[in-house]
Amino acid sequence: MATTKIRNMEEFAEVSGVSRPTLSKYFHDPDSVRASTRDKIEKKLAEFNYRPNIYAMNQNRKLTNNIGIVVPYLADPVFAEFARTIELLCHSAGYRPTVFTAHGHPEEEVEILEALRAMKPAGLLMAPLGRASDRLEIERFCDDIPTVFFDSELSGLDVPFVGADNPQFTRTMVEYLCRTGSPPCFFEMKTPANPNARKRRNSYIETMEANGHDPQIIQADGEGWSFEEIGLQAGLKAFEDKAFTSDTILCSNDRIAIGLLTAAYEKGITVGLGANTDIRIAGQDDHPFSRFTCPPLTTIAQDFEAISRQSFDLLMAKLNDQEIPMQNSYIEGKLIMRDSA
Amino acid sequence: MATTKIRNMEEFAEVSGVSRPTLSKYFHDPDSVRASTRDKIEKKLAEFNYRPNIYAMNQNRKLTNNIGIVVPYLADPVFAEFARTIELLCHSAGYRPTVFTAHGHPEEEVEILEALRAMKPAGLLMAPLGRASDRLEIERFCDDIPTVFFDSELSGLDVPFVGADNPQFTRTMVEYLCRTGSPPCFFEMKTPANPNARKRRNSYIETMEANGHDPQIIQADGEGWSFEEIGLQAGLKAFEDKAFTSDTILCSNDRIAIGLLTAAYEKGITVGLGANTDIRIAGQDDHPFSRFTCPPLTTIAQDFEAISRQSFDLLMAKLNDQEIPMQNSYIEGKLIMRDSA
DNA sequence: ATAAAAACTTTACGAGCGTAAAAATAAAAC
DNA sequence: GTTTTATTTTTACGCTCGTAAAGTTTTTAT
């Protein structure tokens, strides 16, 4: 029966029989007031449906409870998954997460940071674009606002990082492939957007050599974030040129592998681990769609949960001024055996 | 050479030689001040890198320049695509868009709306969850804040809508399939999350009957947003039970079709329009991945650009108190012929 | 050159809340 | 029941910017 509209905290203080400063405390942290007071407030809160003005709140707080989540490309299901997981963590810890995407453009990444600065966020969880990122601008931001990088790191900056153990990913897959068939050649983008790609290539070379095999790398032209399309086009060309030096192809990531699977299909080349198939294809990341490719893609699963959790915990530690281990954290992936390899 | 840090507009007024109210006007709309004044401000702006406190700004403005974008499930690439397109439109019109996702849960949808209310946004562009949505809460919100629905409508509410012309989608596809082979049966979820599904089913039935064919519907069990998985499991079962009454299967949407393609693959059933294939499969939506399925999926393309543009324009009209045509807008899709049908 | 219009400055108040200090009250401890 | 301790109330000021009104300066029109 809210007869009058509550316009501000003062009016709500009147109807609830609690003073405004106490209300202010309550909204800051409900547990900071006596249980009886809390009950009184919450009863009236349900009745009047009042919410404090967040702008007035944040204006005076040195620190807001906003947390920024920045990803390079939200239309990539891998980042959608990261964003989703981290959002949930923030939310359940009482923070207000906001997801931003750079749409693959470094200028947008900087713009986001500038807009974010105006929001005075408590902290930032960021998966930087990588190679293309404007290091200087990002560094300037991280100096002011507690930040943790996830998924891809920007070396040289004094910012903790949590992400996949890329060398382990590739090593695990190369060893599996060698164990079960011919040693793989490696299919990747010539100029990958993401720094993880380099680590995977290096690990491929190392592991192959360690096992006495000759590493063979096939590189796809093309820039941007249309990995499937790049994998498809370069795959078609490579099949035509007989550029693949092995009947087993390890792709730098699942999205490229998805494109390559399509290329194989169009060329009439059968993929799988059966005796009557032509080649094997493997990916890395366990992209949400890789279970639905034809054949389902053998890959290494990112531990989204662990990466999200750890990067969030690191940020919390930073916010609470705890001594944090500045060493980066690399999370292992798990081999997901499906039919493609 | 910013020797002193600028803390607020007053301090910036001093160093820039412009009065604070004029600055306020400038930040509200740069074109509202004289060119010479604008230059003076912008010169100092570059030098001192000052930005007004958005919280203080929004606190006093009756209307912020925030625009909310709410989608039911951001991990679905179709919505990622919508979000991306609309974000860009808002941005280039000088608004500050913020994307929210309900993660498929009606409670979260309501929470977003409540958080959004606190942000006092100028307007909202929303793709409601649909069937599961809390109509009452959404209606209450739309009464207060200018809103436009896109992608899926909530009938009965006085809110303009822009979305796909679902009957046209299905009609176009059914006619194409009939023209080029056997009349299709229809594969859908029994309890679809999205109201568009119903329209597509109805259109399927109508079109089939209009062409003198017997409509046949196969329904998949399962709830939630894992459409591919649902399509896969139900597809496997349907193949085993020989439940598909035609060698041509039209799916309610691409994601289900992707699951069904995987099911066909696992059953050794070949898909395509060649003479030596077993069945044809078609989807609807032109999901970003449907070009990369094996075989590439024949589908109807959503006109993301047009839907985004029109819903944004509608919202702008609402914000400017223009007389808007309250009739809903349905955007036609285009047949994308690929190899699966 | 003069009048009219537009833009700017000065002054002043308001928005909604944070927060500090002192006084009053309630709860817990003994 | 009194003392101690924890909460709450009262009072008061601050934050940053929006915005209105009246006066001044600059620009435009004639």
XYZ file of C-alpha atoms (C1' of nucleotides) in Angstrom:
742
model
C 0.000 0.000 0.000
C 2.567 2.551 -1.030
C 0.403 5.611 -0.913
C 3.271 8.025 -1.397
C 6.178 7.655 -3.750
C 9.462 7.736 -1.892
C 11.773 10.190 -3.578
C 14.918 9.873 -1.526
C 16.528 8.346 1.490
C 15.244 11.058 3.756
C 11.639 10.308 2.912
C 12.269 6.627 3.312
C 13.852 7.307 6.690
C 10.624 8.926 7.798
C 8.302 6.122 6.802
C 10.630 3.417 8.047
C 11.302 4.992 11.406
C 15.048 4.752 10.979
C 17.468 7.625 10.629
C 19.026 8.458 7.328
C 22.633 7.739 8.338
C 21.574 4.309 9.567
C 19.847 3.668 6.273
C 22.984 4.729 4.504
C 24.915 2.196 6.541
C 22.333 -0.455 5.794
C 22.554 0.049 2.044
C 26.293 -0.032 2.261
C 26.226 -3.308 4.141
C 23.009 -4.793 5.548
C 24.955 -6.713 8.180
C 26.346 -3.561 9.706
C 23.101 -2.743 11.484
C 21.273 -4.506 14.270
C 19.022 -7.371 13.219
C 15.948 -5.618 14.568
C 16.804 -2.502 12.610
C 17.457 -4.543 9.528
C 14.075 -6.200 9.793
C 12.369 -2.874 10.211
C 14.068 -1.535 7.121
C 13.447 -4.565 5.000
C 9.807 -4.696 5.874
C 9.294 -1.154 4.698
C 11.564 -1.761 1.758
C 9.263 -4.457 0.467
C 6.316 -2.205 0.991
C 7.642 0.916 -0.651
C 10.031 -0.551 -3.185
C 12.544 2.225 -2.689
C 16.079 2.014 -4.022
C 18.787 4.577 -3.354
C 20.031 6.653 -6.230
C 23.170 4.922 -7.380
C 24.599 8.069 -8.878
C 24.371 9.977 -5.641
C 25.794 6.961 -3.836
C 28.759 6.514 -6.101
C 29.513 10.187 -6.263
C 30.523 10.261 -2.642
C 31.981 6.846 -2.228
C 35.707 6.806 -2.779
C 35.121 3.355 -4.180
C 32.105 2.081 -6.059
C 31.129 -1.552 -6.059
C 31.299 -1.704 -9.820
C 33.543 -4.244 -11.443
C 34.383 -3.953 -15.092
C 34.743 -7.041 -17.254
C 36.420 -6.397 -20.571
C 36.751 -8.968 -23.306
C 38.201 -8.540 -26.779
C 35.314 -10.042 -28.684
C 32.073 -11.050 -27.095
C 30.667 -12.712 -30.187
C 33.313 -15.381 -29.662
C 31.564 -17.997 -27.519
C 34.738 -18.590 -25.545
C 34.625 -15.040 -24.253
C 30.883 -15.134 -23.838
C 31.485 -18.088 -21.553
C 34.185 -16.295 -19.581
C 32.029 -13.211 -19.246
C 29.093 -15.261 -18.041
C 31.111 -17.103 -15.421
C 32.852 -14.025 -14.063
C 29.643 -12.018 -14.029
C 28.080 -14.634 -11.793
C 31.031 -14.608 -9.412
C 30.977 -10.831 -9.067
C 27.273 -10.789 -8.604
C 27.230 -13.336 -5.834
C 29.980 -11.433 -4.065
C 27.829 -8.320 -3.997
C 29.516 -6.423 -6.793
C 27.903 -4.929 -9.834
C 29.614 -6.379 -12.879
C 29.418 -4.736 -16.260
C 30.601 -6.473 -19.389
C 32.293 -4.571 -22.171
C 33.605 -5.786 -25.470
C 36.250 -4.156 -27.617
C 34.710 -5.705 -30.743
C 38.234 -6.637 -31.735
C 39.431 -3.027 -32.003
C 42.219 -1.589 -29.876
C 40.721 1.907 -30.082
C 37.508 0.597 -28.593
C 39.491 -1.125 -25.908
C 40.964 2.233 -24.912
C 37.574 3.931 -25.109
C 36.151 1.337 -22.765
C 38.928 1.995 -20.316
C 38.238 5.703 -20.436
C 34.543 5.231 -19.903
C 35.381 2.794 -17.145
C 37.605 5.305 -15.442
C 34.646 7.630 -15.227
C 32.736 4.859 -13.509
C 35.363 4.697 -10.765
C 35.149 0.911 -10.600
C 36.480 -0.993 -7.633
C 38.359 -3.236 -9.999
C 38.710 -4.614 -13.482
C 38.928 -8.077 -14.949
C 40.288 -7.847 -18.416
C 41.143 -10.127 -21.287
C 43.218 -7.796 -23.405
C 43.160 -7.899 -27.173
C 46.800 -8.792 -27.088
C 49.225 -7.872 -29.802
C 47.081 -4.956 -30.971
C 46.398 -3.531 -27.532
C 47.535 -0.040 -26.676
C 49.927 -1.030 -23.901
C 50.599 2.499 -22.732
C 46.957 3.369 -22.226
C 46.239 0.079 -20.535
C 49.212 0.496 -18.253
C 48.060 3.964 -17.271
C 44.692 2.572 -16.357
C 46.075 -0.338 -14.371
C 48.211 2.035 -12.346
C 45.042 3.654 -11.044
C 42.561 0.809 -10.794
C 43.161 -2.703 -9.459
C 43.225 -4.981 -12.456
C 43.672 -8.652 -13.184
C 44.226 -9.996 -16.670
C 42.710 -13.257 -17.747
C 42.955 -15.446 -20.835
C 45.755 -13.466 -22.422
C 48.523 -11.588 -20.715
C 50.314 -8.385 -21.575
C 53.884 -9.081 -20.652
C 55.906 -6.366 -19.019
C 53.000 -4.880 -17.120
C 52.830 -5.289 -13.388
C 49.422 -6.930 -13.460
C 48.635 -10.443 -12.241
C 47.363 -12.895 -14.793
C 45.329 -16.073 -14.824
C 44.891 -18.078 -17.966
C 45.333 -21.328 -19.750
C 48.606 -23.183 -19.529
C 49.035 -23.020 -23.257
C 52.253 -25.027 -23.470
C 50.567 -27.793 -21.520
C 47.557 -27.656 -23.842
C 49.618 -28.173 -26.922
C 52.019 -30.640 -25.361
C 49.165 -32.811 -24.163
C 47.529 -32.829 -27.553
C 50.715 -33.391 -29.542
C 51.639 -36.317 -27.343
C 48.181 -37.800 -27.643
C 48.229 -37.458 -31.398
C 51.708 -38.968 -31.690
C 50.696 -41.838 -29.467
C 47.640 -42.679 -31.546
C 48.790 -42.002 -35.089
C 51.088 -39.871 -37.191
C 52.731 -36.839 -35.628
C 50.646 -33.748 -36.408
C 51.454 -30.741 -38.486
C 50.313 -27.426 -37.044
C 47.726 -25.108 -38.571
C 47.531 -21.527 -37.350
C 47.050 -17.922 -38.395
C 50.122 -16.148 -39.656
C 49.316 -13.043 -37.629
C 47.162 -14.223 -34.748
C 45.177 -11.669 -32.781
C 45.942 -13.393 -29.540
C 49.303 -13.897 -27.816
C 48.327 -17.400 -26.745
C 48.770 -18.532 -30.322
C 52.503 -17.930 -30.173
C 52.840 -19.986 -27.020
C 50.985 -22.829 -28.617
C 53.174 -22.768 -31.683
C 56.320 -22.775 -29.598
C 55.052 -25.616 -27.521
C 54.215 -27.541 -30.668
C 57.728 -27.133 -31.969
C 59.300 -28.057 -28.664
C 57.170 -31.114 -28.093
C 57.680 -32.388 -31.596
C 61.412 -32.008 -31.338
C 61.489 -33.560 -27.910
C 59.785 -36.580 -29.412
C 62.130 -36.727 -32.338
C 59.680 -35.454 -34.931
C 60.036 -32.718 -37.454
C 57.660 -29.808 -36.718
C 55.682 -28.582 -39.716
C 53.682 -25.380 -39.573
C 51.071 -24.255 -42.067
C 50.007 -20.657 -41.706
C 46.756 -19.017 -42.764
C 46.579 -15.513 -44.100
C 43.946 -13.110 -42.849
C 43.425 -10.665 -40.029
C 40.633 -10.133 -37.591
C 38.335 -12.333 -35.581
C 36.629 -14.397 -38.273
C 38.718 -17.395 -37.406
C 36.379 -19.945 -38.926
C 36.368 -18.154 -42.255
C 40.151 -17.818 -42.174
C 40.498 -21.498 -41.333
C 38.129 -22.417 -44.123
C 39.779 -20.373 -46.853
C 43.316 -21.251 -45.898
C 42.247 -24.852 -45.404
C 40.789 -25.084 -48.908
C 43.951 -23.641 -50.339
C 46.169 -25.928 -48.292
C 44.248 -29.008 -49.375
C 44.540 -27.928 -52.998
C 48.260 -27.293 -52.652
C 48.734 -30.464 -50.644
C 50.375 -28.261 -48.078
C 49.544 -30.409 -45.093
C 52.557 -32.590 -44.473
C 50.787 -35.069 -42.260
C 47.442 -36.813 -42.171
C 47.028 -35.329 -38.698
C 46.431 -31.610 -38.284
C 46.549 -29.825 -34.953
C 44.893 -26.422 -35.108
C 45.925 -23.493 -32.996
C 42.375 -23.219 -31.711
C 38.938 -24.715 -32.167
C 37.532 -21.931 -34.290
C 40.205 -22.441 -36.913
C 39.594 -26.165 -36.645
C 35.899 -25.627 -37.311
C 36.777 -23.769 -40.496
C 39.211 -26.499 -41.487
C 36.586 -29.185 -40.936
C 34.344 -27.358 -43.362
C 37.177 -27.112 -45.861
C 37.792 -30.866 -45.570
C 34.103 -31.515 -46.070
C 33.977 -29.380 -49.174
C 36.991 -31.184 -50.586
C 35.460 -34.564 -49.896
C 38.189 -35.425 -47.432
C 36.920 -37.560 -44.566
C 37.940 -36.714 -41.038
C 38.124 -39.030 -38.054
C 40.056 -41.695 -36.294
C 38.573 -44.655 -38.075
C 40.670 -46.722 -40.502
C 38.685 -45.572 -43.505
C 39.125 -41.839 -42.939
C 41.641 -39.624 -44.665
C 42.862 -37.285 -41.970
C 42.600 -36.370 -38.288
C 41.932 -32.837 -37.068
C 42.279 -31.578 -33.511
C 41.624 -28.235 -31.915
C 42.336 -26.461 -28.665
C 39.929 -24.668 -26.272
C 36.813 -26.831 -26.221
C 34.744 -24.195 -27.869
C 31.055 -24.644 -26.965
C 30.333 -25.785 -30.522
C 33.117 -28.247 -30.962
C 30.974 -31.042 -29.639
C 28.608 -30.442 -32.563
C 30.976 -30.401 -35.470
C 30.990 -33.328 -37.873
C 32.824 -35.224 -36.662
C 32.842 -33.882 -33.118
C 36.135 -32.169 -32.490
C 38.863 -33.650 -30.320
C 40.288 -30.805 -28.313
C 41.741 -29.549 -25.037
C 39.191 -28.084 -22.655
C 39.763 -24.699 -21.105
C 38.883 -24.759 -17.446
C 36.595 -21.718 -17.617
C 35.479 -22.176 -14.084
C 38.996 -22.300 -12.607
C 40.315 -19.401 -14.651
C 37.322 -17.247 -13.814
C 37.406 -18.181 -10.167
C 41.109 -17.602 -9.718
C 41.178 -14.294 -11.522
C 38.229 -13.113 -9.505
C 39.858 -14.236 -6.254
C 43.029 -12.449 -7.221
C 41.102 -9.255 -7.795
C 39.376 -9.618 -4.438
C 42.758 -10.041 -2.784
C 43.984 -6.914 -4.504
C 40.948 -4.972 -3.395
C 41.492 -6.059 0.169
C 45.117 -4.997 0.018
C 46.240 -8.505 0.701
C 49.693 -9.553 -0.253
C 49.129 -11.304 -3.531
C 51.519 -13.675 -5.195
C 52.548 -11.692 -8.231
C 53.388 -14.826 -10.098
C 50.993 -15.598 -12.856
C 48.725 -18.568 -12.717
C 48.452 -21.026 -15.560
C 45.590 -23.455 -15.558
C 45.897 -26.860 -17.163
C 43.466 -28.109 -19.757
C 41.958 -31.542 -20.119
C 42.061 -33.679 -23.213
C 38.596 -34.140 -24.668
C 38.622 -37.126 -26.953
C 35.973 -37.052 -29.590
C 35.798 -38.426 -33.100
C 37.879 -36.041 -35.147
C 41.239 -37.280 -33.880
C 51.989 19.842 -19.054
C 49.262 19.227 -16.545
C 51.022 20.478 -13.461
C 47.924 20.235 -11.301
C 45.362 17.491 -11.310
C 41.928 18.829 -12.133
C 39.479 17.598 -9.529
C 36.210 19.011 -10.733
C 34.506 21.221 -13.228
C 35.154 24.325 -11.201
C 38.889 23.823 -11.322
C 38.722 23.070 -15.002
C 36.710 26.238 -15.511
C 39.533 28.222 -13.993
C 42.321 26.817 -16.126
C 40.249 26.901 -19.293
C 39.008 30.454 -18.856
C 35.387 29.445 -19.349
C 32.661 29.592 -16.745
C 31.371 26.439 -15.141
C 27.813 26.691 -16.481
C 29.194 27.034 -19.992
C 31.336 23.970 -19.447
C 28.292 22.147 -18.223
C 26.514 23.089 -21.416
C 29.490 22.003 -23.470
C 29.626 18.565 -21.897
C 25.932 18.205 -22.412
C 26.236 19.060 -26.060
C 29.428 20.451 -27.574
C 27.490 22.114 -30.362
C 25.529 24.228 -27.961
C 28.419 26.604 -27.396
C 30.128 29.026 -29.724
C 32.857 27.541 -31.914
C 35.479 29.775 -30.350
C 34.446 28.652 -26.874
C 34.429 25.068 -27.978
C 37.958 25.347 -29.282
C 39.132 26.952 -26.093
C 37.632 24.133 -24.046
C 38.884 21.359 -26.237
C 42.404 22.708 -26.267
C 42.558 22.654 -22.505
C 40.725 19.355 -22.438
C 43.500 17.695 -24.379
C 46.048 19.273 -22.106
C 44.476 18.371 -18.787
C 42.608 15.212 -19.685
C 39.701 16.095 -17.435
C 36.375 14.254 -17.580
C 33.295 15.240 -15.621
C 32.075 12.932 -12.912
C 29.348 10.897 -14.534
C 27.657 10.166 -11.240
C 27.280 13.805 -10.366
C 26.117 14.471 -13.903
C 23.489 11.797 -13.946
C 22.295 12.580 -10.484
C 20.995 15.928 -11.553
C 19.926 15.189 -15.048
C 16.312 14.175 -15.289
C 17.457 11.944 -18.106
C 20.771 10.183 -18.466
C 22.208 9.269 -21.817
C 22.404 5.631 -20.862
C 20.659 3.094 -23.012
C 20.139 -0.411 -21.744
C 20.352 -3.381 -24.064
C 18.921 -6.565 -22.623
C 19.151 -9.938 -24.293
C 17.973 -13.299 -23.003
C 21.193 -15.178 -23.594
C 24.368 -13.544 -24.731
C 26.239 -16.794 -25.274
C 23.893 -17.375 -28.195
C 25.750 -15.872 -31.152
C 22.510 -14.540 -32.599
C 22.071 -12.289 -29.589
C 25.747 -11.475 -29.465
C 25.307 -10.221 -32.999
C 22.239 -8.155 -32.120
C 23.974 -6.694 -29.095
C 27.006 -5.771 -31.131
C 25.010 -4.048 -33.836
C 22.785 -2.093 -31.479
C 25.694 -1.109 -29.284
C 27.359 0.465 -32.278
C 24.227 2.381 -33.220
C 23.798 3.791 -29.734
C 27.408 4.706 -29.494
C 27.499 6.619 -32.728
C 24.385 8.524 -31.679
C 26.140 9.734 -28.554
C 24.488 7.400 -26.083
C 26.187 5.129 -23.619
C 24.931 1.606 -24.248
C 25.262 -1.125 -21.672
C 24.577 -4.744 -22.511
C 22.920 -7.066 -20.040
C 22.064 -10.708 -20.345
C 19.450 -12.625 -18.415
C 21.441 -15.852 -18.828
C 18.162 -17.480 -19.719
C 16.549 -16.864 -16.330
C 13.421 -14.777 -15.827
C 14.502 -13.787 -12.309
C 17.700 -12.365 -13.693
C 15.706 -10.531 -16.310
C 13.753 -8.811 -13.565
C 16.908 -8.094 -11.582
C 18.427 -6.435 -14.608
C 15.379 -4.263 -14.949
C 15.605 -3.232 -11.340
C 19.275 -2.418 -11.611
C 18.482 -0.592 -14.805
C 15.820 1.474 -13.127
C 18.442 2.687 -10.697
C 20.501 3.782 -13.667
C 17.667 5.989 -14.867
C 18.358 5.144 -18.492
C 17.013 7.273 -21.285
C 15.652 4.160 -22.918
C 15.807 0.426 -23.239
C 16.126 -1.981 -26.113
C 15.081 -5.387 -24.995
C 14.784 -8.870 -26.383
C 12.619 -10.484 -23.736
C 13.030 -14.100 -22.727
C 9.519 -14.706 -23.935
C 7.260 -17.325 -22.467
C 9.133 -17.354 -19.168
C 9.302 -13.585 -18.762
C 7.681 -11.915 -15.801
C 5.178 -9.867 -17.772
C 4.002 -7.827 -14.842
C 7.424 -6.659 -13.806
C 8.385 -5.901 -17.375
C 5.204 -3.972 -17.941
C 5.832 -1.915 -14.818
C 9.240 -1.037 -16.097
C 8.061 -0.137 -19.575
C 5.492 2.204 -18.111
C 8.294 4.295 -16.676
C 11.065 4.024 -19.208
C 10.787 4.225 -22.990
C 11.279 0.733 -24.292
C 11.349 -1.046 -27.606
C 11.298 -4.818 -27.910
C 13.278 -6.577 -30.561
C 13.580 -10.171 -31.726
C 10.712 -11.448 -29.651
C 7.582 -9.650 -28.626
C 5.504 -9.754 -25.497
C 1.974 -9.513 -26.766
C -0.498 -7.457 -24.847
C 2.014 -4.861 -23.740
C 1.892 -1.404 -25.199
C 5.482 -1.534 -26.405
C 6.572 -1.261 -30.023
C 8.360 -4.232 -31.504
C 10.769 -4.922 -34.336
C 11.719 -8.422 -35.266
C 11.839 -11.092 -37.859
C 8.811 -11.815 -39.997
C 8.673 -15.376 -38.763
C 5.775 -16.545 -40.916
C 7.613 -15.273 -43.985
C 10.773 -17.067 -42.876
C 9.079 -20.404 -42.638
C 6.876 -19.908 -45.666
C 9.849 -19.050 -47.820
C 11.759 -22.077 -46.669
C 8.866 -24.500 -46.919
C 8.115 -23.351 -50.438
C 11.723 -23.643 -51.440
C 11.959 -27.135 -50.019
C 8.746 -28.264 -51.686
C 9.900 -26.828 -54.972
C 13.194 -28.696 -54.874
C 12.282 -32.001 -53.273
C 9.955 -33.670 -50.844
C 7.791 -31.526 -48.583
C 9.548 -31.137 -45.238
C 8.584 -32.357 -41.822
C 9.167 -29.913 -38.992
C 11.587 -30.404 -36.110
C 11.245 -28.202 -33.045
C 11.348 -28.093 -29.267
C 8.220 -29.157 -27.479
C 8.455 -26.239 -25.054
C 10.464 -23.589 -26.844
C 11.924 -20.740 -24.831
C 11.109 -18.241 -27.486
C 7.702 -17.148 -28.807
C 9.012 -17.016 -32.352
C 9.025 -20.792 -32.402
C 5.251 -20.926 -32.225
C 4.898 -18.553 -35.144
C 7.212 -20.670 -37.188
C 5.305 -23.826 -36.435
C 2.007 -22.222 -37.340
C 3.435 -20.891 -40.550
C 4.781 -24.341 -41.360
C 1.361 -25.880 -40.916
C -0.352 -23.173 -42.930
C 2.076 -23.259 -45.784
C 2.028 -27.016 -46.010
C -1.724 -27.096 -46.065
C -1.924 -24.289 -48.570
C 0.276 -26.371 -50.846
C -1.757 -29.490 -50.338
C 0.722 -31.286 -48.130
C 0.267 -32.952 -44.810
C 2.171 -31.160 -42.034
C 4.233 -33.435 -39.809
C 5.810 -32.143 -36.612
C 8.484 -33.873 -34.564
C 9.059 -32.381 -31.147
C 12.167 -32.528 -28.984
C 12.005 -32.779 -25.240
C 14.199 -30.600 -23.079
C 14.200 -27.152 -21.564
C 16.689 -24.368 -21.517
C 19.032 -22.756 -23.987
C 21.214 -25.701 -24.980
C 19.437 -25.994 -28.276
C 22.213 -27.892 -30.022
C 22.296 -30.548 -27.335
C 18.520 -30.836 -27.400
C 18.531 -31.128 -31.181
C 21.235 -33.750 -31.001
C 19.592 -35.971 -28.401
C 16.115 -35.755 -29.853
C 17.569 -36.180 -33.309
C 19.359 -39.395 -32.369
C 16.185 -40.730 -30.868
C 14.082 -39.706 -33.843
C 16.455 -41.375 -36.278
C 16.352 -44.549 -34.220
C 12.581 -44.471 -34.057
C 12.323 -43.523 -37.710
C 10.188 -40.657 -36.527
C 11.002 -38.321 -39.387
C 8.224 -38.715 -41.899
C 10.090 -37.102 -44.760
C 13.618 -37.111 -46.123
C 13.543 -33.338 -45.706
C 13.633 -31.804 -42.248
C 13.013 -28.156 -41.555
C 14.234 -27.119 -38.117
C 12.686 -24.396 -36.048
C 16.051 -22.691 -35.837
C 19.667 -23.122 -36.813
C 20.891 -24.183 -33.412
C 18.563 -27.147 -33.353
C 19.582 -27.889 -36.921
C 23.227 -27.915 -35.872
C 22.417 -30.536 -33.253
C 20.431 -32.547 -35.769
C 23.304 -32.478 -38.249
C 25.510 -33.964 -35.567
C 22.909 -36.631 -34.864
C 22.737 -37.492 -38.558
C 26.508 -37.706 -38.691
C 26.634 -40.032 -35.736
C 24.000 -42.271 -37.323
C 25.893 -42.363 -40.589
C 23.091 -40.593 -42.382
C 24.332 -38.351 -45.157
C 22.900 -34.881 -45.493
C 22.743 -32.730 -48.601
C 20.993 -32.026 -51.833
C 23.008 -34.397 -53.982
C 21.419 -37.535 -55.424
C 23.487 -39.816 -53.238
C 22.545 -38.265 -49.919
C 19.940 -39.585 -47.536
C 18.196 -36.499 -46.220
C 17.997 -32.724 -46.425
C 18.136 -30.464 -43.366
C 17.316 -26.774 -43.257
C 17.413 -24.214 -40.484
C 16.206 -20.696 -39.833
C 18.156 -17.621 -38.609
C 21.495 -17.808 -40.389
C 23.366 -18.377 -37.205
C 26.980 -17.179 -37.567
C 28.149 -20.792 -37.530
C 25.735 -22.275 -39.997
C 28.081 -21.562 -42.855
C 30.605 -23.864 -41.169
C 28.517 -26.922 -40.507
C 29.077 -30.034 -42.567
C 27.389 -29.675 -44.903
C 26.882 -25.913 -44.663
C 23.371 -25.217 -43.551
C 20.668 -23.904 -45.848
C 18.734 -21.350 -43.870
C 16.870 -18.042 -43.791
C 18.976 -15.049 -42.872
C 17.866 -12.673 -40.168
C 18.424 -9.096 -41.234
C 20.326 -8.129 -38.079
C 21.186 -4.744 -39.471
C 17.601 -3.812 -40.328
C 16.118 -5.089 -37.087
C 18.749 -3.319 -35.013
C 18.450 -0.112 -36.988
C 14.672 0.021 -36.915
C 14.360 -0.760 -33.238
C 16.950 1.852 -32.452
C 15.196 4.427 -34.622
C 11.920 3.629 -32.927
C 13.476 4.223 -29.553
C 14.927 7.522 -30.719
C 11.489 8.569 -31.920
C 10.063 7.666 -28.555
C 12.732 9.646 -26.755
C 11.995 12.676 -28.886
C 8.302 12.383 -28.159
C 7.548 11.874 -31.771
C 4.356 10.280 -32.821
C 5.417 6.730 -33.478
C 3.502 4.162 -35.458
C 2.489 1.715 -32.766
C 2.219 -1.037 -35.286
C 4.936 -3.600 -34.972
C 7.529 -4.026 -37.631
C 8.347 -7.409 -39.104
C 11.480 -7.744 -41.150
C 11.725 -10.277 -43.932
C 14.527 -12.802 -44.133
C 16.458 -13.962 -47.137
C 16.891 -17.535 -48.272
C 20.512 -18.623 -47.953
C 21.042 -21.651 -50.117
C 23.880 -23.842 -49.006
C 24.534 -27.541 -49.293
C 22.343 -29.065 -46.610
C 19.059 -28.600 -48.477
C 26.634 52.437 -36.495
C 22.918 50.865 -33.936
C 19.586 47.611 -32.500
C 18.506 42.922 -31.661
C 19.831 38.425 -30.705
C 22.868 35.084 -29.001
C 26.244 33.554 -25.948
C 28.569 33.995 -21.795
C 29.443 35.141 -16.638
C 28.097 35.627 -12.023
C 25.497 34.226 -8.367
C 22.926 31.075 -6.038
C 20.412 27.158 -4.997
C 19.220 22.211 -5.502
C 19.897 17.135 -6.214
C 20.686 12.666 -3.183
C 23.753 10.707 -0.613
C 28.440 9.988 2.313
C 30.267 10.751 6.522
C 32.039 12.765 10.815
C 31.144 14.109 15.764
C 28.481 14.398 19.727
C 24.507 13.045 22.201
C 21.004 9.687 23.201
C 19.377 5.150 23.480
C 19.431 0.174 23.559
C 21.628 -4.201 24.441
C 24.895 -7.002 26.818
C 27.775 -8.015 30.737
C 28.648 -8.364 35.435
C 20.643 -2.838 38.869
C 24.596 -0.716 37.370
C 28.330 -0.487 34.202
C 30.097 -1.267 29.759
C 29.574 -1.591 24.977
C 27.291 -1.309 20.659
C 23.863 1.184 17.909
C 21.278 4.773 16.596
C 19.902 9.698 16.223
C 20.832 14.461 15.531
C 23.206 17.865 13.397
C 25.917 19.513 9.966
C 28.863 19.806 6.166
C 30.800 18.010 1.772
C 30.825 16.018 -2.958
C 30.144 17.327 -8.089
C 27.386 18.988 -11.173
C 22.586 20.750 -13.071
C 20.158 24.725 -13.752
C 17.702 29.081 -13.204
C 17.895 34.260 -13.184
C 19.944 38.518 -13.941
C 23.473 41.063 -15.860
C 27.341 41.546 -19.268
C 29.675 40.802 -23.476
C 29.925 39.333 -28.151
C 27.957 38.441 -32.513
C 24.648 39.158 -36.077
C 21.256 41.775 -38.472
C 19.763 45.954 -40.492
